[in-house]
Amino acid sequence: MLVLETLRAVQQSLKTAIETNKKIGFVPTMGALHEGHLSLITKAKETCDLVVASIFVNPTQFNNPADLDKYPRMPEKDAALLESVGCDFLFLPTTESIYPEGYEHLKMDLAPLDEVMEGKYRPGHFAGVIDVVSRLFDIVKPTHAFFGRKDFQQVMIIKYMTKKLNLTIEIVVGETIREQSGLAMSSRNLRLSEQQKQQATVIYETLSFGKEMAPFLSPQEVLIEMISIIEASTLELEYLEIVDAETLLPLTDFWLPGATACVVAYCGEVRLIDNLELVTA
Ligand code: PAF
């Protein structure tokens, strides 16, 4: 695996692949890699001629500076993991090269997609995400880009941005990878104690319960049952919504295909996010 630290190195390394219309798979990450990220690399390798991963902890998507400082950074370990699954290139840019002086940040109206759920609790977060993803797309020039379904709202917003900018990049969504206990893999799990990991399994239990109940109850009734499970646990619920997969707006009276339950709950200090499709699209 070749490690690329400058924009010029990326351009030189991918020039021939671009000129010869190779399929370039791209997996943008913020590092602290886990099985979820590695499964995206594996998926990218199945469809593309070469795979580029990036690690960049993007300051513009953190609305809380303490979160940015606390974000785990372990580039050597990450590089070894990427190499172990056959990633071809690792792009490790500096903040200055992503956002050089005078850089015109992407401005795009994402409403209402960025006004609900994560958008409500993390104002400005998605503006930062599309800012960096569009910049990385412009540098790497992938034909395919891979994102995990765990960040469901992020995936929908990146698809929207790609369409709005008329980019021809195919956005591929990888399934959420879970521990045996059902806990969704996340870089944040590193901050959970063994006991907390056990407590956090209530999230997936609740989502699975919602899926079982969906054929029998209305979205509103299922939601009430699900909320009561989390509220009875040691976790602190931030939000739990059942939303339409396209608009991300809450479903209350009737089910639509793709209806998805999205949840955020705190386990101690750690903010955990997860979702599950309750009605198959
Ligand atoms: O999901 C992430 O890790 C980040 O939001 C992304 C897509 C790499 C942009 O910084």
PDB file of C-alpha atoms and ligand atoms in Angstrom:
ATOM      1  CA  MET A   1       0.000   0.000   0.000  1.00  0.00           C
ATOM      2  CA  LEU A   2       1.316   3.399  -0.958  1.00  0.00           C
ATOM      3  CA  VAL A   3       0.888   6.230   1.542  1.00  0.00           C
ATOM      4  CA  LEU A   4       0.167   9.577  -0.148  1.00  0.00           C
ATOM      5  CA  GLU A   5       0.610  12.736   1.864  1.00  0.00           C
ATOM      6  CA  THR A   6       0.207  15.479  -0.721  1.00  0.00           C
ATOM      7  CA  LEU A   7      -2.328  16.378  -3.384  1.00  0.00           C
ATOM      8  CA  ARG A   8       0.437  16.121  -5.970  1.00  0.00           C
ATOM      9  CA  ALA A   9       1.245  12.561  -4.861  1.00  0.00           C
ATOM     10  CA  VAL A  10      -2.432  11.616  -5.260  1.00  0.00           C
ATOM     11  CA  GLN A  11      -2.616  13.184  -8.707  1.00  0.00           C
ATOM     12  CA  GLN A  12       0.584  11.459  -9.865  1.00  0.00           C
ATOM     13  CA  SER A  13      -0.359   8.066  -8.458  1.00  0.00           C
ATOM     14  CA  LEU A  14      -3.886   8.016  -9.896  1.00  0.00           C
ATOM     15  CA  LYS A  15      -3.167   9.747 -13.236  1.00  0.00           C
ATOM     16  CA  THR A  16      -2.882   6.575 -15.312  1.00  0.00           C
ATOM     17  CA  ALA A  17      -5.872   4.937 -13.634  1.00  0.00           C
ATOM     18  CA  ILE A  18      -8.021   8.003 -14.418  1.00  0.00           C
ATOM     19  CA  GLU A  19      -6.746   8.258 -18.015  1.00  0.00           C
ATOM     20  CA  THR A  20      -7.451   4.592 -18.671  1.00  0.00           C
ATOM     21  CA  ASN A  21     -10.966   4.743 -17.145  1.00  0.00           C
ATOM     22  CA  LYS A  22     -10.197   2.384 -14.310  1.00  0.00           C
ATOM     23  CA  LYS A  23     -12.787   2.002 -11.570  1.00  0.00           C
ATOM     24  CA  ILE A  24     -11.422   3.885  -8.577  1.00  0.00           C
ATOM     25  CA  GLY A  25     -13.035   2.960  -5.273  1.00  0.00           C
ATOM     26  CA  PHE A  26     -12.755   5.504  -2.471  1.00  0.00           C
ATOM     27  CA  VAL A  27     -13.345   4.980   1.262  1.00  0.00           C
ATOM     28  CA  PRO A  28     -13.091   8.279   3.167  1.00  0.00           C
ATOM     29  CA  THR A  29     -12.601   7.851   6.916  1.00  0.00           C
ATOM     30  CA  MET A  30     -11.526   9.740   9.998  1.00  0.00           C
ATOM     31  CA  GLY A  31      -9.358   6.841  11.164  1.00  0.00           C
ATOM     32  CA  ALA A  32      -9.587   4.711  14.350  1.00  0.00           C
ATOM     33  CA  LEU A  33     -10.577   2.000  11.914  1.00  0.00           C
ATOM     34  CA  HIS A  34     -12.681  -1.034  12.779  1.00  0.00           C
ATOM     35  CA  GLU A  35     -14.295  -3.982  10.977  1.00  0.00           C
ATOM     36  CA  GLY A  36     -16.957  -1.654   9.553  1.00  0.00           C
ATOM     37  CA  HIS A  37     -14.353   0.376   7.650  1.00  0.00           C
ATOM     38  CA  LEU A  38     -12.462  -2.721   6.577  1.00  0.00           C
ATOM     39  CA  SER A  39     -15.640  -4.276   5.182  1.00  0.00           C
ATOM     40  CA  LEU A  40     -16.014  -1.171   2.997  1.00  0.00           C
ATOM     41  CA  ILE A  41     -12.486  -1.652   1.652  1.00  0.00           C
ATOM     42  CA  THR A  42     -13.288  -5.299   0.918  1.00  0.00           C
ATOM     43  CA  LYS A  43     -16.518  -4.286  -0.820  1.00  0.00           C
ATOM     44  CA  ALA A  44     -14.637  -1.662  -2.847  1.00  0.00           C
ATOM     45  CA  LYS A  45     -12.050  -4.253  -3.894  1.00  0.00           C
ATOM     46  CA  GLU A  46     -14.821  -6.502  -5.222  1.00  0.00           C
ATOM     47  CA  THR A  47     -16.115  -3.855  -7.661  1.00  0.00           C
ATOM     48  CA  CYS A  48     -13.182  -1.555  -8.389  1.00  0.00           C
ATOM     49  CA  ASP A  49      -9.783  -1.843 -10.048  1.00  0.00           C
ATOM     50  CA  LEU A  50      -8.055  -0.022  -7.217  1.00  0.00           C
ATOM     51  CA  VAL A  51      -8.993   1.252  -3.790  1.00  0.00           C
ATOM     52  CA  VAL A  52      -8.028   4.494  -2.075  1.00  0.00           C
ATOM     53  CA  ALA A  53      -8.757   5.132   1.609  1.00  0.00           C
ATOM     54  CA  SER A  54      -8.298   8.494   3.280  1.00  0.00           C
ATOM     55  CA  ILE A  55      -7.816   9.340   6.925  1.00  0.00           C
ATOM     56  CA  PHE A  56      -8.596  12.923   7.792  1.00  0.00           C
ATOM     57  CA  VAL A  57     -10.147  14.123  11.042  1.00  0.00           C
ATOM     58  CA  ASN A  58     -12.186  16.924   9.541  1.00  0.00           C
ATOM     59  CA  PRO A  59     -12.369  19.930  11.877  1.00  0.00           C
ATOM     60  CA  THR A  60     -15.316  21.544  10.056  1.00  0.00           C
ATOM     61  CA  GLN A  61     -17.749  18.754  10.985  1.00  0.00           C
ATOM     62  CA  PHE A  62     -17.186  18.989  14.751  1.00  0.00           C
ATOM     63  CA  ASN A  63     -19.516  21.433  16.437  1.00  0.00           C
ATOM     64  CA  ASN A  64     -17.832  20.686  19.768  1.00  0.00           C
ATOM     65  CA  PRO A  65     -14.066  21.434  19.854  1.00  0.00           C
ATOM     66  CA  ALA A  66     -13.590  19.020  22.789  1.00  0.00           C
ATOM     67  CA  ASP A  67     -14.895  16.176  20.586  1.00  0.00           C
ATOM     68  CA  LEU A  68     -12.354  17.071  17.911  1.00  0.00           C
ATOM     69  CA  ASP A  69      -9.529  16.968  20.490  1.00  0.00           C
ATOM     70  CA  LYS A  70     -10.729  13.649  21.923  1.00  0.00           C
ATOM     71  CA  TYR A  71     -11.081  11.975  18.535  1.00  0.00           C
ATOM     72  CA  PRO A  72      -8.773   8.919  18.564  1.00  0.00           C
ATOM     73  CA  ARG A  73      -5.782   9.167  16.224  1.00  0.00           C
ATOM     74  CA  MET A  74      -3.741   6.041  15.436  1.00  0.00           C
ATOM     75  CA  PRO A  75      -2.441   6.351  11.857  1.00  0.00           C
ATOM     76  CA  GLU A  76       0.181   3.572  12.083  1.00  0.00           C
ATOM     77  CA  LYS A  77      -2.281   0.993  13.378  1.00  0.00           C
ATOM     78  CA  ASP A  78      -4.855   2.127  10.804  1.00  0.00           C
ATOM     79  CA  ALA A  79      -2.334   1.843   7.977  1.00  0.00           C
ATOM     80  CA  ALA A  80      -1.486  -1.728   9.020  1.00  0.00           C
ATOM     81  CA  LEU A  81      -5.194  -2.644   9.063  1.00  0.00           C
ATOM     82  CA  LEU A  82      -5.769  -1.134   5.625  1.00  0.00           C
ATOM     83  CA  GLU A  83      -2.769  -2.982   4.258  1.00  0.00           C
ATOM     84  CA  SER A  84      -4.055  -6.261   5.734  1.00  0.00           C
ATOM     85  CA  VAL A  85      -7.236  -6.046   3.624  1.00  0.00           C
ATOM     86  CA  GLY A  86      -5.416  -5.060   0.436  1.00  0.00           C
ATOM     87  CA  CYS A  87      -6.078  -1.328   0.230  1.00  0.00           C
ATOM     88  CA  ASP A  88      -3.913   0.116  -2.575  1.00  0.00           C
ATOM     89  CA  PHE A  89      -3.461   3.742  -1.493  1.00  0.00           C
ATOM     90  CA  LEU A  90      -3.833   5.610   1.767  1.00  0.00           C
ATOM     91  CA  PHE A  91      -4.287   9.375   1.484  1.00  0.00           C
ATOM     92  CA  LEU A  92      -3.230  11.183   4.675  1.00  0.00           C
ATOM     93  CA  PRO A  93      -3.718  14.886   3.979  1.00  0.00           C
ATOM     94  CA  THR A  94      -2.956  17.809   6.266  1.00  0.00           C
ATOM     95  CA  THR A  95      -5.645  20.323   7.202  1.00  0.00           C
ATOM     96  CA  GLU A  96      -3.769  22.998   5.213  1.00  0.00           C
ATOM     97  CA  SER A  97      -3.899  20.942   2.043  1.00  0.00           C
ATOM     98  CA  ILE A  98      -7.620  20.215   2.381  1.00  0.00           C
ATOM     99  CA  TYR A  99      -8.489  23.789   3.296  1.00  0.00           C
ATOM    100  CA  PRO A 100      -5.743  26.041   1.881  1.00  0.00           C
ATOM    101  CA  GLU A 101      -5.966  29.751   2.613  1.00  0.00           C
ATOM    102  CA  GLY A 102      -8.820  31.322   0.719  1.00  0.00           C
ATOM    103  CA  TYR A 103     -10.506  27.950   0.149  1.00  0.00           C
ATOM    104  CA  GLU A 104     -14.159  28.409  -0.809  1.00  0.00           C
ATOM    105  CA  HIS A 105     -16.110  26.080   1.418  1.00  0.00           C
ATOM    106  CA  LEU A 106     -19.024  24.302  -0.228  1.00  0.00           C
ATOM    107  CA  LYS A 107     -22.325  25.969   0.509  1.00  0.00           C
ATOM    108  CA  MET A 108     -25.406  23.906  -0.224  1.00  0.00           C
ATOM    109  CA  ASP A 109     -28.928  24.081   1.084  1.00  0.00           C
ATOM    110  CA  LEU A 110     -29.564  20.620   2.508  1.00  0.00           C
ATOM    111  CA  ALA A 111     -32.946  21.390   4.083  1.00  0.00           C
ATOM    112  CA  PRO A 112     -34.876  19.541   5.297  1.00  0.00           C
ATOM    113  CA  LEU A 113     -32.397  16.626   5.359  1.00  0.00           C
ATOM    114  CA  ASP A 114     -30.023  18.415   7.736  1.00  0.00           C
ATOM    115  CA  GLU A 115     -32.713  19.842   9.993  1.00  0.00           C
ATOM    116  CA  VAL A 116     -33.769  16.566  11.584  1.00  0.00           C
ATOM    117  CA  MET A 117     -32.087  14.069  13.926  1.00  0.00           C
ATOM    118  CA  GLU A 118     -28.289  14.631  13.790  1.00  0.00           C
ATOM    119  CA  GLY A 119     -28.875  18.025  12.201  1.00  0.00           C
ATOM    120  CA  LYS A 120     -30.966  19.108  15.184  1.00  0.00           C
ATOM    121  CA  TYR A 121     -28.421  18.006  17.784  1.00  0.00           C
ATOM    122  CA  ARG A 122     -25.206  18.777  15.872  1.00  0.00           C
ATOM    123  CA  PRO A 123     -25.823  22.055  14.031  1.00  0.00           C
ATOM    124  CA  GLY A 124     -23.373  22.597  11.181  1.00  0.00           C
ATOM    125  CA  HIS A 125     -22.195  18.982  11.237  1.00  0.00           C
ATOM    126  CA  PHE A 126     -23.502  18.047   7.788  1.00  0.00           C
ATOM    127  CA  ALA A 127     -22.276  21.293   6.227  1.00  0.00           C
ATOM    128  CA  GLY A 128     -18.807  20.159   7.376  1.00  0.00           C
ATOM    129  CA  VAL A 129     -19.317  16.620   6.086  1.00  0.00           C
ATOM    130  CA  ILE A 130     -20.315  17.662   2.569  1.00  0.00           C
ATOM    131  CA  ASP A 131     -17.569  20.282   2.567  1.00  0.00           C
ATOM    132  CA  VAL A 132     -14.846  17.698   3.157  1.00  0.00           C
ATOM    133  CA  VAL A 133     -16.384  14.882   1.121  1.00  0.00           C
ATOM    134  CA  SER A 134     -16.798  17.102  -1.946  1.00  0.00           C
ATOM    135  CA  ARG A 135     -13.198  18.294  -1.523  1.00  0.00           C
ATOM    136  CA  LEU A 136     -11.900  14.724  -1.200  1.00  0.00           C
ATOM    137  CA  PHE A 137     -13.960  13.643  -4.223  1.00  0.00           C
ATOM    138  CA  ASP A 138     -12.384  16.471  -6.189  1.00  0.00           C
ATOM    139  CA  ILE A 139      -8.866  15.398  -5.214  1.00  0.00           C
ATOM    140  CA  VAL A 140      -9.215  11.608  -5.545  1.00  0.00           C
ATOM    141  CA  LYS A 141     -11.678  11.615  -8.477  1.00  0.00           C
ATOM    142  CA  PRO A 142     -13.210   8.244  -7.623  1.00  0.00           C
ATOM    143  CA  THR A 143     -15.758   6.424  -9.764  1.00  0.00           C
ATOM    144  CA  HIS A 144     -17.262   4.772  -6.658  1.00  0.00           C
ATOM    145  CA  ALA A 145     -17.349   5.949  -3.032  1.00  0.00           C
ATOM    146  CA  PHE A 146     -18.231   3.732  -0.083  1.00  0.00           C
ATOM    147  CA  PHE A 147     -19.992   4.724   3.137  1.00  0.00           C
ATOM    148  CA  GLY A 148     -21.376   2.721   6.046  1.00  0.00           C
ATOM    149  CA  ARG A 149     -25.106   2.532   6.656  1.00  0.00           C
ATOM    150  CA  LYS A 150     -24.558   3.121  10.379  1.00  0.00           C
ATOM    151  CA  ASP A 151     -24.473   6.839   9.595  1.00  0.00           C
ATOM    152  CA  PHE A 152     -27.757   6.630   7.728  1.00  0.00           C
ATOM    153  CA  GLN A 153     -28.495  10.359   7.573  1.00  0.00           C
ATOM    154  CA  GLN A 154     -24.922  11.070   6.430  1.00  0.00           C
ATOM    155  CA  VAL A 155     -25.301   8.596   3.565  1.00  0.00           C
ATOM    156  CA  MET A 156     -28.589  10.187   2.443  1.00  0.00           C
ATOM    157  CA  ILE A 157     -27.042  13.659   2.550  1.00  0.00           C
ATOM    158  CA  ILE A 158     -23.936  12.591   0.612  1.00  0.00           C
ATOM    159  CA  LYS A 159     -26.173  11.003  -2.043  1.00  0.00           C
ATOM    160  CA  TYR A 160     -28.150  14.250  -2.229  1.00  0.00           C
ATOM    161  CA  MET A 161     -24.972  16.349  -2.524  1.00  0.00           C
ATOM    162  CA  THR A 162     -23.552  14.087  -5.243  1.00  0.00           C
ATOM    163  CA  LYS A 163     -26.751  14.436  -7.267  1.00  0.00           C
ATOM    164  CA  LYS A 164     -26.964  18.205  -6.748  1.00  0.00           C
ATOM    165  CA  LEU A 165     -23.352  18.671  -7.921  1.00  0.00           C
ATOM    166  CA  ASN A 166     -24.025  16.395 -10.919  1.00  0.00           C
ATOM    167  CA  LEU A 167     -21.147  14.129  -9.944  1.00  0.00           C
ATOM    168  CA  THR A 168     -21.030  10.769 -11.685  1.00  0.00           C
ATOM    169  CA  ILE A 169     -19.641   9.000  -8.613  1.00  0.00           C
ATOM    170  CA  GLU A 170     -21.600   5.922  -7.561  1.00  0.00           C
ATOM    171  CA  ILE A 171     -22.335   6.036  -3.836  1.00  0.00           C
ATOM    172  CA  VAL A 172     -22.214   2.494  -2.453  1.00  0.00           C
ATOM    173  CA  VAL A 173     -23.639   1.772   0.984  1.00  0.00           C
ATOM    174  CA  GLY A 174     -22.117  -0.954   3.175  1.00  0.00           C
ATOM    175  CA  GLU A 175     -24.244  -2.715   5.782  1.00  0.00           C
ATOM    176  CA  THR A 176     -23.653  -1.900   9.452  1.00  0.00           C
ATOM    177  CA  ILE A 177     -21.129  -4.328  10.900  1.00  0.00           C
ATOM    178  CA  ARG A 178     -22.005  -5.470  14.409  1.00  0.00           C
ATOM    179  CA  GLU A 179     -20.301  -7.175  17.320  1.00  0.00           C
ATOM    180  CA  GLN A 180     -21.766 -10.593  18.159  1.00  0.00           C
ATOM    181  CA  SER A 181     -23.800  -8.803  20.822  1.00  0.00           C
ATOM    182  CA  GLY A 182     -25.465  -6.664  18.131  1.00  0.00           C
ATOM    183  CA  LEU A 183     -23.599  -3.476  19.103  1.00  0.00           C
ATOM    184  CA  ALA A 184     -22.785  -1.535  15.937  1.00  0.00           C
ATOM    185  CA  MET A 185     -19.035  -1.224  15.378  1.00  0.00           C
ATOM    186  CA  SER A 186     -17.855   2.334  15.905  1.00  0.00           C
ATOM    187  CA  SER A 187     -14.615   4.151  16.656  1.00  0.00           C
ATOM    188  CA  ARG A 188     -16.405   5.456  19.753  1.00  0.00           C
ATOM    189  CA  ASN A 189     -16.735   1.922  21.185  1.00  0.00           C
ATOM    190  CA  LEU A 190     -13.044   2.236  22.126  1.00  0.00           C
ATOM    191  CA  ARG A 191     -14.223   4.565  24.905  1.00  0.00           C
ATOM    192  CA  LEU A 192     -16.703   2.035  26.372  1.00  0.00           C
ATOM    193  CA  SER A 193     -15.824  -0.226  29.321  1.00  0.00           C
ATOM    194  CA  GLU A 194     -16.723  -3.928  29.046  1.00  0.00           C
ATOM    195  CA  GLN A 195     -19.750  -3.295  31.243  1.00  0.00           C
ATOM    196  CA  GLN A 196     -20.864  -0.362  29.118  1.00  0.00           C
ATOM    197  CA  LYS A 197     -20.480  -2.461  25.958  1.00  0.00           C
ATOM    198  CA  GLN A 198     -22.909  -4.907  27.503  1.00  0.00           C
ATOM    199  CA  GLN A 199     -25.317  -2.129  28.489  1.00  0.00           C
ATOM    200  CA  ALA A 200     -25.152  -0.622  25.001  1.00  0.00           C
ATOM    201  CA  THR A 201     -26.575  -3.797  23.447  1.00  0.00           C
ATOM    202  CA  VAL A 202     -30.023  -2.481  24.410  1.00  0.00           C
ATOM    203  CA  ILE A 203     -29.801  -0.254  21.325  1.00  0.00           C
ATOM    204  CA  TYR A 204     -29.820  -3.128  18.858  1.00  0.00           C
ATOM    205  CA  GLU A 205     -32.290  -5.083  20.979  1.00  0.00           C
ATOM    206  CA  THR A 206     -34.673  -2.127  20.763  1.00  0.00           C
ATOM    207  CA  LEU A 207     -34.203  -1.753  17.000  1.00  0.00           C
ATOM    208  CA  SER A 208     -34.787  -5.481  16.480  1.00  0.00           C
ATOM    209  CA  PHE A 209     -37.891  -5.330  18.655  1.00  0.00           C
ATOM    210  CA  GLY A 210     -39.189  -2.489  16.472  1.00  0.00           C
ATOM    211  CA  LYS A 211     -38.653  -4.598  13.349  1.00  0.00           C
ATOM    212  CA  GLU A 212     -40.563  -7.512  14.894  1.00  0.00           C
ATOM    213  CA  MET A 213     -43.467  -5.264  15.879  1.00  0.00           C
ATOM    214  CA  ALA A 214     -43.718  -3.340  12.597  1.00  0.00           C
ATOM    215  CA  PRO A 215     -46.140  -5.782  10.910  1.00  0.00           C
ATOM    216  CA  PHE A 216     -48.589  -5.496  13.800  1.00  0.00           C
ATOM    217  CA  LEU A 217     -48.580  -1.894  15.025  1.00  0.00           C
ATOM    218  CA  SER A 218     -48.532   1.642  13.615  1.00  0.00           C
ATOM    219  CA  PRO A 219     -45.181   3.532  13.474  1.00  0.00           C
ATOM    220  CA  GLN A 220     -46.374   5.696  16.347  1.00  0.00           C
ATOM    221  CA  GLU A 221     -47.190   2.676  18.522  1.00  0.00           C
ATOM    222  CA  VAL A 222     -43.898   0.954  17.704  1.00  0.00           C
ATOM    223  CA  LEU A 223     -42.024   4.149  18.512  1.00  0.00           C
ATOM    224  CA  ILE A 224     -43.649   4.451  21.940  1.00  0.00           C
ATOM    225  CA  GLU A 225     -42.723   0.839  22.780  1.00  0.00           C
ATOM    226  CA  MET A 226     -39.137   1.313  21.590  1.00  0.00           C
ATOM    227  CA  ILE A 227     -38.642   4.542  23.521  1.00  0.00           C
ATOM    228  CA  SER A 228     -39.878   2.896  26.703  1.00  0.00           C
ATOM    229  CA  ILE A 229     -37.291   0.099  26.371  1.00  0.00           C
ATOM    230  CA  ILE A 230     -34.369   2.522  26.104  1.00  0.00           C
ATOM    231  CA  GLU A 231     -35.741   4.766  28.827  1.00  0.00           C
ATOM    232  CA  ALA A 232     -35.921   1.784  31.163  1.00  0.00           C
ATOM    233  CA  SER A 233     -32.236   1.008  30.507  1.00  0.00           C
ATOM    234  CA  THR A 234     -29.050   2.626  31.825  1.00  0.00           C
ATOM    235  CA  LEU A 235     -28.644   4.575  28.560  1.00  0.00           C
ATOM    236  CA  GLU A 236     -29.751   8.143  28.096  1.00  0.00           C
ATOM    237  CA  LEU A 237     -31.847   8.560  24.984  1.00  0.00           C
ATOM    238  CA  GLU A 238     -31.143  11.604  22.809  1.00  0.00           C
ATOM    239  CA  TYR A 239     -33.581  10.773  20.021  1.00  0.00           C
ATOM    240  CA  LEU A 240     -35.372   7.827  18.502  1.00  0.00           C
ATOM    241  CA  GLU A 241     -37.341   8.363  15.326  1.00  0.00           C
ATOM    242  CA  ILE A 242     -38.968   6.219  12.690  1.00  0.00           C
ATOM    243  CA  VAL A 243     -38.423   8.004   9.415  1.00  0.00           C
ATOM    244  CA  ASP A 244     -39.066   7.744   5.725  1.00  0.00           C
ATOM    245  CA  ALA A 245     -35.832   6.555   4.117  1.00  0.00           C
ATOM    246  CA  GLU A 246     -35.904   9.222   1.399  1.00  0.00           C
ATOM    247  CA  THR A 247     -37.104  12.364   3.153  1.00  0.00           C
ATOM    248  CA  LEU A 248     -35.887  11.447   6.676  1.00  0.00           C
ATOM    249  CA  LEU A 249     -39.150  12.891   7.975  1.00  0.00           C
ATOM    250  CA  PRO A 250     -40.964  11.057  10.790  1.00  0.00           C
ATOM    251  CA  LEU A 251     -43.550   8.446   9.853  1.00  0.00           C
ATOM    252  CA  THR A 252     -46.453   8.560  12.214  1.00  0.00           C
ATOM    253  CA  ASP A 253     -49.641   7.082  10.775  1.00  0.00           C
ATOM    254  CA  PHE A 254     -48.638   4.539   8.171  1.00  0.00           C
ATOM    255  CA  TRP A 255     -45.624   2.515   7.067  1.00  0.00           C
ATOM    256  CA  LEU A 256     -43.653   3.135   3.898  1.00  0.00           C
ATOM    257  CA  PRO A 257     -41.120   0.717   2.389  1.00  0.00           C
ATOM    258  CA  GLY A 258     -37.651   1.505   3.713  1.00  0.00           C
ATOM    259  CA  ALA A 259     -39.040   2.952   6.966  1.00  0.00           C
ATOM    260  CA  THR A 260     -36.023   3.191   9.255  1.00  0.00           C
ATOM    261  CA  ALA A 261     -35.666   3.600  12.996  1.00  0.00           C
ATOM    262  CA  CYS A 262     -32.778   5.943  13.849  1.00  0.00           C
ATOM    263  CA  VAL A 263     -31.465   6.258  17.360  1.00  0.00           C
ATOM    264  CA  VAL A 264     -28.855   8.112  19.377  1.00  0.00           C
ATOM    265  CA  ALA A 265     -28.264   7.303  23.030  1.00  0.00           C
ATOM    266  CA  TYR A 266     -25.534   8.067  25.508  1.00  0.00           C
ATOM    267  CA  CYS A 267     -23.823   5.240  27.310  1.00  0.00           C
ATOM    268  CA  GLY A 268     -22.016   7.194  30.019  1.00  0.00           C
ATOM    269  CA  GLU A 269     -20.180   9.941  28.130  1.00  0.00           C
ATOM    270  CA  VAL A 270     -20.194   8.102  24.831  1.00  0.00           C
ATOM    271  CA  ARG A 271     -22.706   9.083  22.173  1.00  0.00           C
ATOM    272  CA  LEU A 272     -23.802   6.021  20.197  1.00  0.00           C
ATOM    273  CA  ILE A 273     -25.713   6.076  16.901  1.00  0.00           C
ATOM    274  CA  ASP A 274     -27.497   3.233  15.143  1.00  0.00           C
ATOM    275  CA  ASN A 275     -30.421   2.510  12.828  1.00  0.00           C
ATOM    276  CA  LEU A 276     -32.361  -0.366  11.343  1.00  0.00           C
ATOM    277  CA  GLU A 277     -34.708  -0.680   8.395  1.00  0.00           C
ATOM    278  CA  LEU A 278     -38.028  -1.782   9.910  1.00  0.00           C
ATOM    279  CA  VAL A 279     -39.949  -2.305   6.672  1.00  0.00           C
ATOM    280  CA  THR A 280     -38.051  -3.766   3.734  1.00  0.00           C
ATOM    281  CA  ALA A 281     -37.770  -1.383   0.790  1.00  0.00           C
TER     282      ALA A 281
HETATM  283  O1  PAF B   1     -18.130   9.079   8.484  1.00  0.00           O
HETATM  284  C1  PAF B   1     -17.020   9.629   8.618  1.00  0.00           C
HETATM  285  O2  PAF B   1     -16.056   9.056   9.097  1.00  0.00           O
HETATM  286  C2  PAF B   1     -16.865  11.086   8.194  1.00  0.00           C
HETATM  287  O3  PAF B   1     -18.042  11.802   8.421  1.00  0.00           O
HETATM  288  C3  PAF B   1     -16.408  11.236   6.727  1.00  0.00           C
HETATM  289  C4  PAF B   1     -17.445  10.729   5.755  1.00  0.00           C
HETATM  290  C5  PAF B   1     -15.095  10.524   6.517  1.00  0.00           C
HETATM  291  C6  PAF B   1     -16.180  12.730   6.427  1.00  0.00           C
HETATM  292  O4  PAF B   1     -15.226  13.285   7.260  1.00  0.00           O
END
